[in-house]
Amino acid sequence: MNASPVLLDVRDLKVHLRVGPVLVKAIDGVDFQVRHGECVGIVGESGSGKSTMARAVTRLMPNVAIGELSGRLTFDGRDILGMPDAELRRLRRGRGFSMIFQDPLGYLNPTQRIGRQIGEALARDAGAGADQARIRTLLDEVGLPDPANIARRYPHELSGGQRQRVMIAIALASDPQLLFADEPTTALDATVQLQVLQTLYRLHRERNMAMAIITHDLGVVAELCDRVYVMRAGKVVESAETVTLFENPAHDYSRRLIELSTRRHTRGAGA
Amino acid sequence: MLRFIGRRALYAIPLLLVIVVLMFSMLHLIPGDPVQALVGDYPVPPAYRQAIEEKYRLNDPFLVQVGNYLANVVQGDFGFSYQNQRTVLSLILERAPRTILLAAVSFGLAIPLGMLIGIACGTTRHPGVDKFWTTTALIAYAIPTFWLGQLFVMFFALKLGWFPTQGIGPMVSRTQGFAWVLERIRYLALPVMAFGIHEGMRIARIMRASVIDTLSQGYIVTARAKGLGRGQIIRSHVLRNSSLPLVTIAGYAFGHALGGAVLLETVFTWPGLGLLLVDAIRLRDNMTVVGVVIFSAIAVVVMNLVVDLLYAMLDPRIRTMR
């Protein structure tokens, strides 16, 4: 696993946000790597900077209130932070990186049919007929039954799990080398969570697609990830192979997270 | 969809009935004597008064009068205007197209203008552009249309002589074809400018707020993540979604405008429903007043129905609700 070359390389990333007169150091000097075909977990409590990091790395930060954004950020050897918008768009459209979000209802346009929202993410090289076929293939690939029917529907007509699968289909449309998943199952029912995670894992293996999963749930990490970064207050406090982290956590904070998560899971099983 | 329309239309019927009764009752409560108004500033001979009161059944009990009126309105008979010596319906039918023309042309310009300014303000990366248009829109919206109209008349009509000062043009026009259209436009220009700027700025303000709200939505982040360009995001994700509040407010305002813009029509002596209403009130032409108000009420109710339908067309969530 470690033999494969580094796909995403983040060095000394700093994201400082201006909140009124205060400068909040949301990300304060983070190093972070994802190799080709690898699945990496980023864990931490809410407010630890996990999502901000994903947004910064994928250049999806809101344009407001950024005090400082610095560091060295390369994807496939190309500089991301200084990349011109047009080139960045090309990268997002083909063989680059995609992202899925915690709240699929809010991140899908309520007034457009699913098919159109997926079609928009496809590279514009095929005709409309071919597009329809590709949309259906994608919906089928993320495990949605009756893709032709789903493509005609609106987001509010689907269940939470179906919507998240649609988000995944949109993310896959550009055939990305790296998929960021920001709390992909937090908003879903427990049973649906597992199914969506299994689908993500299957896609990761089948497509040999690298994944970075952001979560506060160590259970998710244990199931899916090869390596883990533990974040706290804008810094990475520990990074290790998943097995190493669970068996022998180096940092106090990681140990507490693991303890809490095991306790919760045992209690959940007993109830 | 058809059931949706049908139900909405049914809701409107009791509303309109209440409006008819209410209007009729209010006119009865206002002091003043219709017979005196008919005669003018002379004493009314008792025999004449009796004849008029019998002819128009002015001494019937109030409830009988309301009942008769309601029955007539339902049959399309809005009564007789004894000031104009014509049926109220024929008056309304003559005046309404002029008011509708003024309102339609004004809104036809105001909506695209307001949307353009609103979108430009909401999406611009230069704070100066936003500030300039926000301030301009606020000032323009704060100016009353009748005053703006008078300024336009003073400047464009009296000083520069580009446009006529008032009216809708000669009753019998000697021009034809394109020249005729041009003549209409010259008469329409000033009232449309005054009305259109006012409504356009209102729309711009709503559109701006709505665009800013839409841009903060999650699906805009998704669209960016898809690698869509700025223009593409605005066209396919911002435009439609931020038009929803606009439909409600512009539709409602348009419904109001169809009932006649009283002040604007007075300033430009535009012989539409607004002017008819003012004249009718002045001359105590009760039947005409009630008729115009009922027509306005119908216009507002119908426009609300249209707004509901447009809303359902634009937002699929409304369609599946209920």
Coordinates of C-alpha atoms in Angstrom, one line a residue:
Chain A
M1 CA 0.0 0.0 0.0
N2 CA 2.7 2.4 1.0
A3 CA 4.5 1.7 -2.2
S4 CA 2.1 3.7 -4.4
P5 CA 3.1 7.3 -5.1
V6 CA 1.6 10.2 -3.3
L7 CA -1.5 11.7 -5.0
L8 CA -2.4 14.6 -2.7
D9 CA 0.4 16.3 -0.8
V10 CA -0.4 19.0 1.7
R11 CA 2.4 20.7 3.6
D12 CA 2.1 23.2 6.4
L13 CA -1.5 24.2 5.4
K14 CA -2.8 27.2 7.3
V15 CA -6.3 28.5 7.0
H16 CA -7.1 31.5 9.3
L17 CA -10.6 32.8 9.2
R18 CA -11.7 36.3 10.1
V19 CA -14.7 36.2 12.4
G20 CA -15.5 39.8 13.2
P21 CA -12.3 41.3 14.8
V22 CA -11.0 37.9 15.8
L23 CA -8.7 35.7 13.7
V24 CA -9.6 32.1 14.1
K25 CA -6.8 29.6 13.2
A26 CA -9.1 26.9 11.8
I27 CA -6.2 25.0 10.3
D28 CA -2.8 25.8 11.8
G29 CA 0.0 24.0 10.0
V30 CA -1.3 20.7 8.8
D31 CA 0.7 18.0 6.9
F32 CA -1.4 15.5 5.1
Q33 CA -0.9 12.9 2.3
V34 CA -3.1 10.6 0.3
R35 CA -1.5 8.0 -1.9
H36 CA -3.0 6.6 -5.1
G37 CA -5.8 4.2 -4.4
E38 CA -5.6 4.6 -0.6
C39 CA -8.3 5.3 1.9
V40 CA -7.5 7.8 4.5
G41 CA -9.6 8.8 7.5
I42 CA -9.6 12.2 9.2
V43 CA -11.2 12.1 12.6
G44 CA -11.8 14.7 15.3
E45 CA -14.6 16.4 17.2
S46 CA -16.7 19.0 15.6
G47 CA -14.8 22.3 15.2
S48 CA -11.5 20.5 15.0
G49 CA -11.0 21.8 11.4
K50 CA -11.7 18.6 9.5
S51 CA -14.3 20.0 7.1
T52 CA -12.4 23.3 6.7
M53 CA -9.4 21.3 5.6
A54 CA -11.3 19.4 3.0
R55 CA -12.8 22.6 1.7
A56 CA -9.4 24.3 1.6
V57 CA -7.7 21.4 -0.2
T58 CA -10.5 21.1 -2.8
R59 CA -10.6 24.9 -3.2
L60 CA -14.3 25.0 -2.2
M61 CA -13.8 27.6 0.6
P62 CA -16.4 30.3 0.6
N63 CA -14.8 33.5 -0.6
V64 CA -15.6 35.5 2.6
A65 CA -13.6 36.1 5.6
I66 CA -10.3 34.3 4.8
G67 CA -7.5 35.9 6.8
E68 CA -4.7 33.7 5.6
L69 CA -4.6 30.7 3.3
S70 CA -1.1 29.4 2.9
G71 CA 0.9 26.2 2.5
R72 CA 2.1 23.9 -0.2
L73 CA -0.7 21.9 -1.8
T74 CA -0.1 19.6 -4.7
F75 CA -2.3 17.1 -6.4
D76 CA -0.7 14.7 -8.9
G77 CA 2.3 16.9 -8.9
R78 CA 0.3 20.1 -9.7
D79 CA 0.0 23.1 -7.4
I80 CA -3.6 23.5 -6.3
L81 CA -3.5 26.7 -4.3
G82 CA -2.1 28.9 -7.1
M83 CA -4.0 27.1 -9.9
P84 CA -6.0 29.4 -12.2
D85 CA -9.8 28.9 -12.0
A86 CA -10.1 27.5 -15.6
E87 CA -7.5 24.8 -14.9
L88 CA -9.1 24.0 -11.6
R89 CA -12.4 23.5 -13.3
R90 CA -10.8 21.1 -15.8
L91 CA -9.3 19.2 -13.0
R92 CA -12.7 18.9 -11.3
R93 CA -14.4 17.8 -14.5
G94 CA -11.9 15.0 -15.3
R95 CA -9.7 12.6 -13.4
G96 CA -9.2 15.1 -10.5
F97 CA -11.0 15.2 -7.2
S98 CA -14.6 15.2 -6.1
M99 CA -16.4 15.7 -2.9
I100 CA -19.6 14.5 -1.2
F101 CA -21.2 16.3 1.8
Q102 CA -23.0 15.6 5.0
D103 CA -26.4 16.9 4.0
P104 CA -27.3 15.6 0.6
L105 CA -30.7 17.4 0.6
G106 CA -29.1 20.8 1.0
Y107 CA -26.4 20.0 -1.5
L108 CA -28.8 18.9 -4.3
N109 CA -30.7 21.6 -6.2
P110 CA -34.4 21.2 -5.2
T111 CA -35.7 22.4 -8.6
Q112 CA -33.8 20.1 -10.9
R113 CA -34.3 16.5 -11.8
I114 CA -31.6 14.0 -10.6
G115 CA -30.6 13.1 -14.1
R116 CA -29.8 16.7 -15.1
Q117 CA -27.8 17.3 -11.9
I118 CA -25.6 14.2 -12.7
G119 CA -25.4 15.1 -16.4
E120 CA -24.0 18.5 -15.5
A121 CA -21.0 16.9 -13.9
L122 CA -20.2 14.7 -17.0
A123 CA -17.4 15.9 -19.2
R124 CA -19.1 17.4 -22.3
D125 CA -17.6 15.1 -25.0
A126 CA -20.6 12.8 -25.7
G127 CA -24.0 13.5 -27.2
A128 CA -27.2 13.7 -25.2
G129 CA -28.1 10.1 -25.8
A130 CA -24.7 8.9 -24.6
D131 CA -25.1 11.2 -21.6
Q132 CA -28.4 9.5 -20.6
A133 CA -26.8 6.1 -20.8
R134 CA -23.8 7.3 -18.7
I135 CA -26.2 8.8 -16.1
R136 CA -28.0 5.5 -15.8
T137 CA -24.7 3.6 -15.5
L138 CA -23.6 5.8 -12.7
L139 CA -26.9 5.5 -10.8
D140 CA -26.7 1.8 -11.2
E141 CA -23.0 1.8 -10.0
V142 CA -23.9 3.5 -6.7
G143 CA -26.5 0.9 -6.1
L144 CA -29.8 2.6 -6.9
P145 CA -32.5 0.4 -8.4
D146 CA -34.4 1.4 -11.5
P147 CA -31.9 4.2 -12.6
A148 CA -34.2 5.5 -15.4
N149 CA -36.9 6.2 -12.9
I150 CA -34.5 7.8 -10.3
A151 CA -33.1 10.1 -13.0
R152 CA -36.5 11.6 -13.6
R153 CA -37.1 12.4 -10.0
Y154 CA -36.5 15.4 -7.8
P155 CA -34.3 15.3 -4.7
H156 CA -37.3 15.7 -2.3
E157 CA -38.9 12.6 -3.7
L158 CA -36.0 10.4 -2.6
S159 CA -35.0 9.0 0.8
G160 CA -31.9 10.2 2.6
G161 CA -29.8 7.2 1.6
Q162 CA -30.9 7.5 -2.0
R163 CA -30.0 11.1 -2.0
Q164 CA -26.5 10.4 -0.7
R165 CA -26.1 7.8 -3.4
V166 CA -27.1 10.4 -5.9
M167 CA -24.4 12.7 -4.5
I168 CA -21.9 9.9 -4.9
A169 CA -23.0 9.4 -8.5
I170 CA -22.4 13.1 -9.1
A171 CA -19.0 12.9 -7.6
L172 CA -18.1 9.8 -9.7
A173 CA -19.2 11.5 -12.9
S174 CA -15.9 13.1 -13.5
D175 CA -14.1 9.8 -12.8
P176 CA -12.0 11.2 -10.0
Q177 CA -8.7 9.9 -8.7
L178 CA -9.6 11.1 -5.2
L179 CA -13.0 11.4 -3.5
F180 CA -13.4 13.5 -0.4
A181 CA -16.3 12.4 1.8
D182 CA -17.3 15.0 4.4
E183 CA -19.3 13.1 7.1
P184 CA -21.0 11.1 4.4
T185 CA -23.3 9.1 6.7
T186 CA -23.8 11.4 9.7
A187 CA -27.2 12.5 8.5
L188 CA -28.5 9.0 7.7
D189 CA -30.2 6.3 9.7
A190 CA -28.0 3.7 11.3
T191 CA -28.9 0.8 8.9
V192 CA -28.6 3.1 5.8
Q193 CA -25.2 4.4 7.1
L194 CA -23.7 0.9 6.9
Q195 CA -25.1 0.3 3.3
V196 CA -23.7 3.6 2.1
L197 CA -20.3 2.9 3.6
Q198 CA -20.2 -0.5 2.0
T199 CA -21.0 1.1 -1.3
L200 CA -18.2 3.7 -0.8
Y201 CA -15.8 0.9 0.0
R202 CA -16.8 -1.1 -3.0
L203 CA -16.4 1.9 -5.3
H204 CA -13.0 2.6 -3.7
R205 CA -11.8 -0.9 -4.5
E206 CA -13.5 -1.4 -7.9
R207 CA -12.3 2.0 -9.3
N208 CA -9.0 2.0 -7.4
M209 CA -10.0 5.5 -6.4
A210 CA -8.3 7.1 -3.4
M211 CA -10.7 8.3 -0.7
A212 CA -10.4 10.7 2.2
I213 CA -13.2 10.2 4.7
I214 CA -13.9 12.9 7.2
T215 CA -15.8 11.7 10.2
H216 CA -16.1 11.9 14.0
D217 CA -17.0 8.2 14.1
L218 CA -14.0 6.0 14.7
G219 CA -16.1 3.0 13.8
V220 CA -16.2 4.3 10.2
V221 CA -12.5 4.6 10.2
A222 CA -11.9 1.1 11.5
E223 CA -14.1 -0.4 8.8
L224 CA -12.8 1.5 5.8
C225 CA -9.5 3.3 6.2
D226 CA -5.9 2.3 5.7
R227 CA -4.5 5.3 7.6
V228 CA -5.9 7.8 10.0
Y229 CA -5.2 11.4 10.8
V230 CA -6.5 12.6 14.2
M231 CA -7.2 16.3 14.3
R232 CA -7.8 18.6 17.2
A233 CA -8.1 22.4 17.2
G234 CA -6.7 22.9 13.7
K235 CA -3.7 20.6 14.1
V236 CA -3.0 17.0 13.3
V237 CA -2.2 15.4 16.7
E238 CA -1.5 11.9 15.4
S239 CA -1.2 10.1 12.1
A240 CA -0.9 6.3 11.9
E241 CA -1.9 3.1 10.2
T242 CA -5.5 2.3 11.4
V243 CA -4.4 -0.9 13.1
T244 CA -1.6 0.9 14.9
L245 CA -3.9 3.7 16.1
F246 CA -6.4 1.3 17.5
E247 CA -3.9 -1.0 19.2
N248 CA -1.4 1.5 20.4
P249 CA -2.6 5.1 20.2
A250 CA 0.4 7.5 20.7
H251 CA -1.6 10.6 21.7
D252 CA -3.8 11.0 24.7
Y253 CA -6.5 12.6 22.7
S254 CA -6.6 9.6 20.3
R255 CA -6.8 7.2 23.2
R256 CA -9.8 9.2 24.6
L257 CA -11.5 9.2 21.2
I258 CA -11.1 5.4 20.9
E259 CA -12.4 4.9 24.5
L260 CA -15.4 7.0 23.9
S261 CA -16.2 5.3 20.6
T262 CA -15.9 1.8 22.0
R263 CA -18.0 2.6 25.0
R264 CA -20.7 4.0 22.8
H265 CA -20.6 1.1 20.4
T266 CA -20.8 -1.5 23.3
R267 CA -23.7 0.4 24.8
G268 CA -25.4 0.6 21.5
A269 CA -25.0 -3.2 21.0
G270 CA -26.4 -3.9 24.5
A271 CA -29.5 -1.8 24.1
Chain B
M1 CA -52.5 20.1 -11.6
L2 CA -56.0 20.7 -12.9
R3 CA -57.4 19.8 -9.5
F4 CA -55.0 22.3 -7.9
I5 CA -56.2 25.1 -10.2
G6 CA -59.9 24.2 -9.7
R7 CA -59.5 24.2 -5.9
R8 CA -57.7 27.5 -5.9
A9 CA -60.4 29.0 -8.1
L10 CA -63.2 27.7 -5.8
Y11 CA -61.5 29.4 -2.8
A12 CA -61.7 32.7 -4.7
I13 CA -65.5 32.7 -5.0
P14 CA -66.5 33.3 -1.4
L15 CA -63.7 35.9 -1.1
L16 CA -65.1 37.8 -4.1
L17 CA -68.7 37.6 -2.7
V18 CA -67.5 39.1 0.6
I19 CA -65.7 41.9 -1.3
V20 CA -68.9 42.8 -3.3
V21 CA -71.1 42.9 -0.1
L22 CA -68.4 44.9 1.8
M23 CA -67.9 47.5 -0.9
F24 CA -71.7 48.0 -1.3
S25 CA -72.2 48.4 2.4
M26 CA -69.3 50.8 2.8
L27 CA -70.7 53.1 0.1
H28 CA -74.0 53.1 2.0
L29 CA -72.3 54.2 5.2
I30 CA -70.6 57.2 3.6
P31 CA -72.6 60.4 4.0
G32 CA -73.9 62.2 0.9
D33 CA -76.9 62.1 -1.4
P34 CA -76.6 60.5 -4.9
V35 CA -79.6 62.5 -6.1
Q36 CA -78.0 65.8 -5.0
A37 CA -74.8 64.8 -6.7
L38 CA -76.7 64.1 -9.9
V39 CA -78.4 67.5 -9.9
G40 CA -75.4 69.5 -8.9
D41 CA -75.3 72.7 -6.9
Y42 CA -79.0 73.4 -7.2
P43 CA -81.9 72.5 -4.8
V44 CA -83.6 69.2 -5.9
P45 CA -87.3 69.5 -6.7
P46 CA -89.2 67.0 -4.6
A47 CA -91.0 65.5 -7.5
Y48 CA -87.7 64.9 -9.4
R49 CA -86.2 63.4 -6.2
Q50 CA -89.1 61.0 -5.9
A51 CA -88.9 60.0 -9.6
I52 CA -85.1 59.3 -9.4
E53 CA -85.5 57.4 -6.1
E54 CA -88.2 55.2 -7.6
K55 CA -86.3 54.7 -10.9
Y56 CA -83.1 53.5 -9.2
R57 CA -85.0 51.9 -6.3
L58 CA -82.9 53.9 -3.8
N59 CA -85.5 53.5 -1.0
D60 CA -85.5 49.8 -1.0
P61 CA -84.4 48.2 2.3
F62 CA -80.6 47.9 2.4
L63 CA -80.5 44.0 2.3
V64 CA -82.8 44.0 -0.7
Q65 CA -80.4 46.4 -2.5
V66 CA -77.4 44.2 -1.6
G67 CA -79.2 41.1 -2.7
N68 CA -80.3 42.6 -6.0
Y69 CA -76.8 43.9 -6.7
L70 CA -75.2 40.6 -5.9
A71 CA -77.6 38.8 -8.2
N72 CA -76.9 41.2 -11.0
V73 CA -73.1 41.1 -10.6
V74 CA -73.2 37.3 -10.8
Q75 CA -74.9 37.7 -14.2
G76 CA -72.3 40.2 -15.3
D77 CA -74.4 43.3 -14.7
F78 CA -72.5 45.8 -12.7
G79 CA -75.2 48.4 -12.7
F80 CA -75.7 51.7 -14.6
S81 CA -73.6 54.7 -14.2
Y82 CA -76.0 57.6 -14.4
Q83 CA -73.1 60.1 -14.5
N84 CA -71.9 58.5 -17.8
Q85 CA -75.3 57.3 -18.9
R86 CA -73.7 53.9 -19.7
T87 CA -73.5 50.5 -18.1
V88 CA -70.7 50.2 -15.6
L89 CA -69.6 47.0 -17.4
S90 CA -69.1 48.8 -20.7
L91 CA -67.1 51.5 -18.9
I92 CA -64.8 49.0 -17.3
L93 CA -64.4 47.1 -20.5
E94 CA -63.4 50.3 -22.2
R95 CA -61.0 51.4 -19.5
A96 CA -59.5 48.1 -18.4
P97 CA -57.4 47.4 -21.6
R98 CA -55.7 50.8 -21.2
T99 CA -54.7 50.0 -17.6
I100 CA -53.7 46.5 -18.6
L101 CA -51.5 47.9 -21.4
L102 CA -49.8 50.3 -19.0
A103 CA -49.3 47.7 -16.3
A104 CA -48.1 45.0 -18.8
V105 CA -45.6 47.2 -20.6
S106 CA -44.3 48.6 -17.3
F107 CA -43.8 45.2 -15.7
G108 CA -42.5 43.8 -19.0
L109 CA -39.7 46.2 -18.6
A110 CA -39.4 46.3 -14.8
I111 CA -39.0 42.5 -14.4
P112 CA -36.0 41.9 -16.7
L113 CA -34.5 45.2 -15.5
G114 CA -34.9 44.4 -11.9
M115 CA -33.7 40.8 -12.3
L116 CA -30.6 42.0 -14.2
I117 CA -29.7 44.6 -11.5
G118 CA -30.5 42.1 -8.7
I119 CA -28.4 39.3 -10.2
A120 CA -25.5 41.7 -11.0
C121 CA -25.6 43.0 -7.4
G122 CA -25.9 39.5 -5.9
T123 CA -23.1 37.9 -7.9
T124 CA -20.6 40.7 -8.4
R125 CA -17.1 40.4 -7.0
H126 CA -16.7 44.2 -6.8
P127 CA -18.4 45.7 -3.7
G128 CA -18.5 49.0 -5.5
V129 CA -21.0 47.7 -8.2
D130 CA -23.2 46.3 -5.5
K131 CA -23.1 49.5 -3.4
F132 CA -23.8 51.7 -6.4
W133 CA -26.9 49.8 -7.5
T134 CA -28.2 49.1 -4.0
T135 CA -28.1 52.8 -3.3
T136 CA -29.6 53.8 -6.6
A137 CA -32.4 51.2 -6.2
L138 CA -33.2 52.4 -2.7
I139 CA -33.5 56.0 -3.8
A140 CA -35.4 55.2 -6.9
Y141 CA -37.8 53.0 -5.0
A142 CA -38.3 55.7 -2.4
I143 CA -39.5 58.3 -4.9
P144 CA -43.3 58.1 -5.4
T145 CA -44.3 57.3 -8.9
F146 CA -46.6 60.4 -9.2
W147 CA -43.8 62.7 -8.3
L148 CA -41.3 61.0 -10.6
G149 CA -43.9 61.2 -13.3
Q150 CA -44.3 64.9 -12.8
L151 CA -40.5 65.4 -13.0
F152 CA -40.5 63.4 -16.3
V153 CA -43.3 65.5 -17.7
M154 CA -41.4 68.7 -16.8
F155 CA -38.2 67.5 -18.2
F156 CA -38.9 65.2 -21.2
A157 CA -42.2 66.6 -22.3
L158 CA -42.2 70.3 -21.5
K159 CA -38.4 71.2 -21.6
L160 CA -37.2 68.8 -24.3
G161 CA -40.5 68.1 -26.0
W162 CA -39.7 64.5 -26.8
F163 CA -42.9 63.1 -25.5
P164 CA -46.5 64.3 -25.1
T165 CA -47.4 65.5 -21.5
Q166 CA -50.5 63.4 -21.1
G167 CA -53.2 61.1 -22.5
I168 CA -53.0 57.9 -24.6
G169 CA -53.0 59.5 -28.0
P170 CA -55.6 60.8 -30.5
M171 CA -59.0 59.0 -30.5
V172 CA -58.8 58.7 -34.3
S173 CA -55.2 58.2 -35.4
R174 CA -54.1 59.3 -38.9
T175 CA -51.1 57.0 -38.7
Q176 CA -50.9 53.4 -39.7
G177 CA -48.6 50.4 -39.3
F178 CA -45.2 51.1 -37.8
A179 CA -45.9 54.8 -37.4
W180 CA -49.0 53.9 -35.4
V181 CA -47.0 51.7 -33.0
L182 CA -44.4 54.5 -32.7
E183 CA -47.2 57.0 -31.8
R184 CA -48.5 54.6 -29.1
I185 CA -45.0 54.2 -27.7
R186 CA -44.5 58.0 -27.5
Y187 CA -47.6 58.3 -25.3
L188 CA -46.7 55.2 -23.2
A189 CA -43.1 56.2 -22.7
L190 CA -43.3 58.6 -19.7
P191 CA -45.9 56.7 -17.5
V192 CA -44.2 53.4 -18.3
M193 CA -40.8 54.9 -17.3
A194 CA -42.2 56.3 -14.0
F195 CA -44.0 53.1 -13.2
G196 CA -41.4 50.7 -14.5
I197 CA -38.5 52.3 -12.6
H198 CA -40.4 52.1 -9.4
E199 CA -41.4 48.5 -9.8
G200 CA -38.1 47.5 -11.3
M201 CA -36.2 48.8 -8.3
R202 CA -38.5 46.9 -5.9
I203 CA -37.8 43.8 -8.0
A204 CA -34.0 44.5 -8.0
R205 CA -34.0 44.7 -4.2
I206 CA -35.8 41.4 -3.8
M207 CA -33.8 39.7 -6.5
R208 CA -30.5 40.8 -4.9
A209 CA -31.4 39.4 -1.5
S210 CA -32.7 36.2 -3.1
V211 CA -29.6 35.7 -5.2
I212 CA -27.3 36.2 -2.1
D213 CA -29.4 33.7 -0.2
T214 CA -29.3 31.2 -3.1
L215 CA -25.5 31.5 -3.4
S216 CA -25.1 30.4 0.2
Q217 CA -26.9 27.2 -0.5
G218 CA -25.2 23.8 -0.5
Y219 CA -26.0 23.0 -4.1
I220 CA -23.9 25.9 -5.2
V221 CA -20.9 24.3 -3.5
T222 CA -21.9 21.0 -5.3
A223 CA -22.0 22.9 -8.6
R224 CA -18.6 24.4 -8.0
A225 CA -17.3 20.9 -7.1
K226 CA -18.6 19.7 -10.4
G227 CA -16.3 22.1 -12.1
L228 CA -19.0 24.4 -13.5
G229 CA -18.1 27.9 -14.5
R230 CA -19.5 31.0 -12.8
G231 CA -21.9 31.9 -15.7
Q232 CA -23.1 28.3 -15.9
I233 CA -23.8 28.2 -12.1
I234 CA -25.7 31.5 -12.3
R235 CA -27.7 30.3 -15.3
S236 CA -28.7 26.8 -14.2
H237 CA -28.7 27.0 -10.4
V238 CA -29.1 30.6 -9.3
L239 CA -31.6 32.1 -11.7
R240 CA -34.6 29.8 -11.3
N241 CA -34.1 29.2 -7.6
S242 CA -33.8 32.8 -6.7
S243 CA -36.8 33.8 -8.9
L244 CA -39.3 32.2 -6.4
P245 CA -39.8 35.1 -4.0
L246 CA -39.8 37.4 -7.1
V247 CA -42.8 35.6 -8.5
T248 CA -44.8 36.1 -5.4
I249 CA -44.1 39.8 -5.0
A250 CA -44.1 40.8 -8.7
G251 CA -47.2 38.8 -9.3
Y252 CA -49.0 40.5 -6.4
A253 CA -47.8 44.0 -7.5
F254 CA -49.0 43.3 -11.0
G255 CA -52.4 42.2 -9.7
H256 CA -52.6 45.5 -7.9
A257 CA -51.5 47.4 -11.0
L258 CA -54.3 45.8 -13.0
G259 CA -56.8 47.4 -10.7
G260 CA -55.6 50.8 -11.9
A261 CA -52.7 53.0 -10.8
V262 CA -54.8 55.9 -9.4
L263 CA -52.1 58.5 -8.9
L264 CA -50.1 57.7 -12.0
E265 CA -53.1 57.8 -14.2
T266 CA -54.1 61.1 -12.7
V267 CA -50.7 62.6 -13.3
F268 CA -50.7 61.5 -17.0
T269 CA -54.5 61.8 -17.5
W270 CA -54.2 58.2 -18.6
P271 CA -57.9 57.2 -19.1
G272 CA -57.7 53.9 -17.4
L273 CA -59.5 52.3 -14.4
G274 CA -57.6 54.5 -11.9
L275 CA -58.8 57.7 -13.4
L276 CA -62.3 56.2 -13.8
L277 CA -62.3 55.4 -10.1
V278 CA -61.2 58.9 -9.1
D279 CA -63.8 60.5 -11.2
A280 CA -66.5 58.2 -10.0
I281 CA -65.7 58.9 -6.4
R282 CA -65.7 62.6 -7.0
L283 CA -69.1 62.5 -8.7
R284 CA -70.5 59.9 -6.2
D285 CA -71.1 57.5 -9.0
N286 CA -71.5 54.6 -6.6
M287 CA -72.2 51.9 -9.1
T288 CA -69.0 52.7 -11.0
V289 CA -66.9 52.8 -7.8
V290 CA -68.1 49.4 -6.7
G291 CA -67.7 48.0 -10.1
V292 CA -64.1 49.2 -10.5
V293 CA -63.2 47.9 -7.0
I294 CA -64.7 44.5 -7.7
F295 CA -62.8 44.4 -11.0
S296 CA -59.6 45.2 -9.1
A297 CA -60.4 42.5 -6.5
I298 CA -60.9 40.0 -9.3
A299 CA -57.6 41.0 -10.9
V300 CA -55.7 40.5 -7.6
V301 CA -57.4 37.2 -6.9
V302 CA -56.7 35.9 -10.5
M303 CA -53.1 37.1 -10.3
N304 CA -52.7 35.2 -7.0
L305 CA -53.9 32.1 -8.7
V306 CA -51.4 32.7 -11.5
V307 CA -48.7 33.2 -8.9
D308 CA -49.6 29.9 -7.2
L309 CA -49.4 28.1 -10.6
L310 CA -46.1 29.7 -11.5
Y311 CA -44.7 28.7 -8.1
A312 CA -45.8 25.2 -8.6
M313 CA -44.1 25.2 -12.1
L314 CA -40.9 26.6 -10.7
D315 CA -40.6 24.6 -7.5
P316 CA -41.4 20.8 -7.8
R317 CA -41.7 20.6 -4.0
I318 CA -44.9 22.6 -4.1
R319 CA -46.4 20.3 -6.7
T320 CA -46.0 17.2 -4.5
M321 CA -47.2 18.9 -1.4
R322 CA -50.9 19.0 -0.4

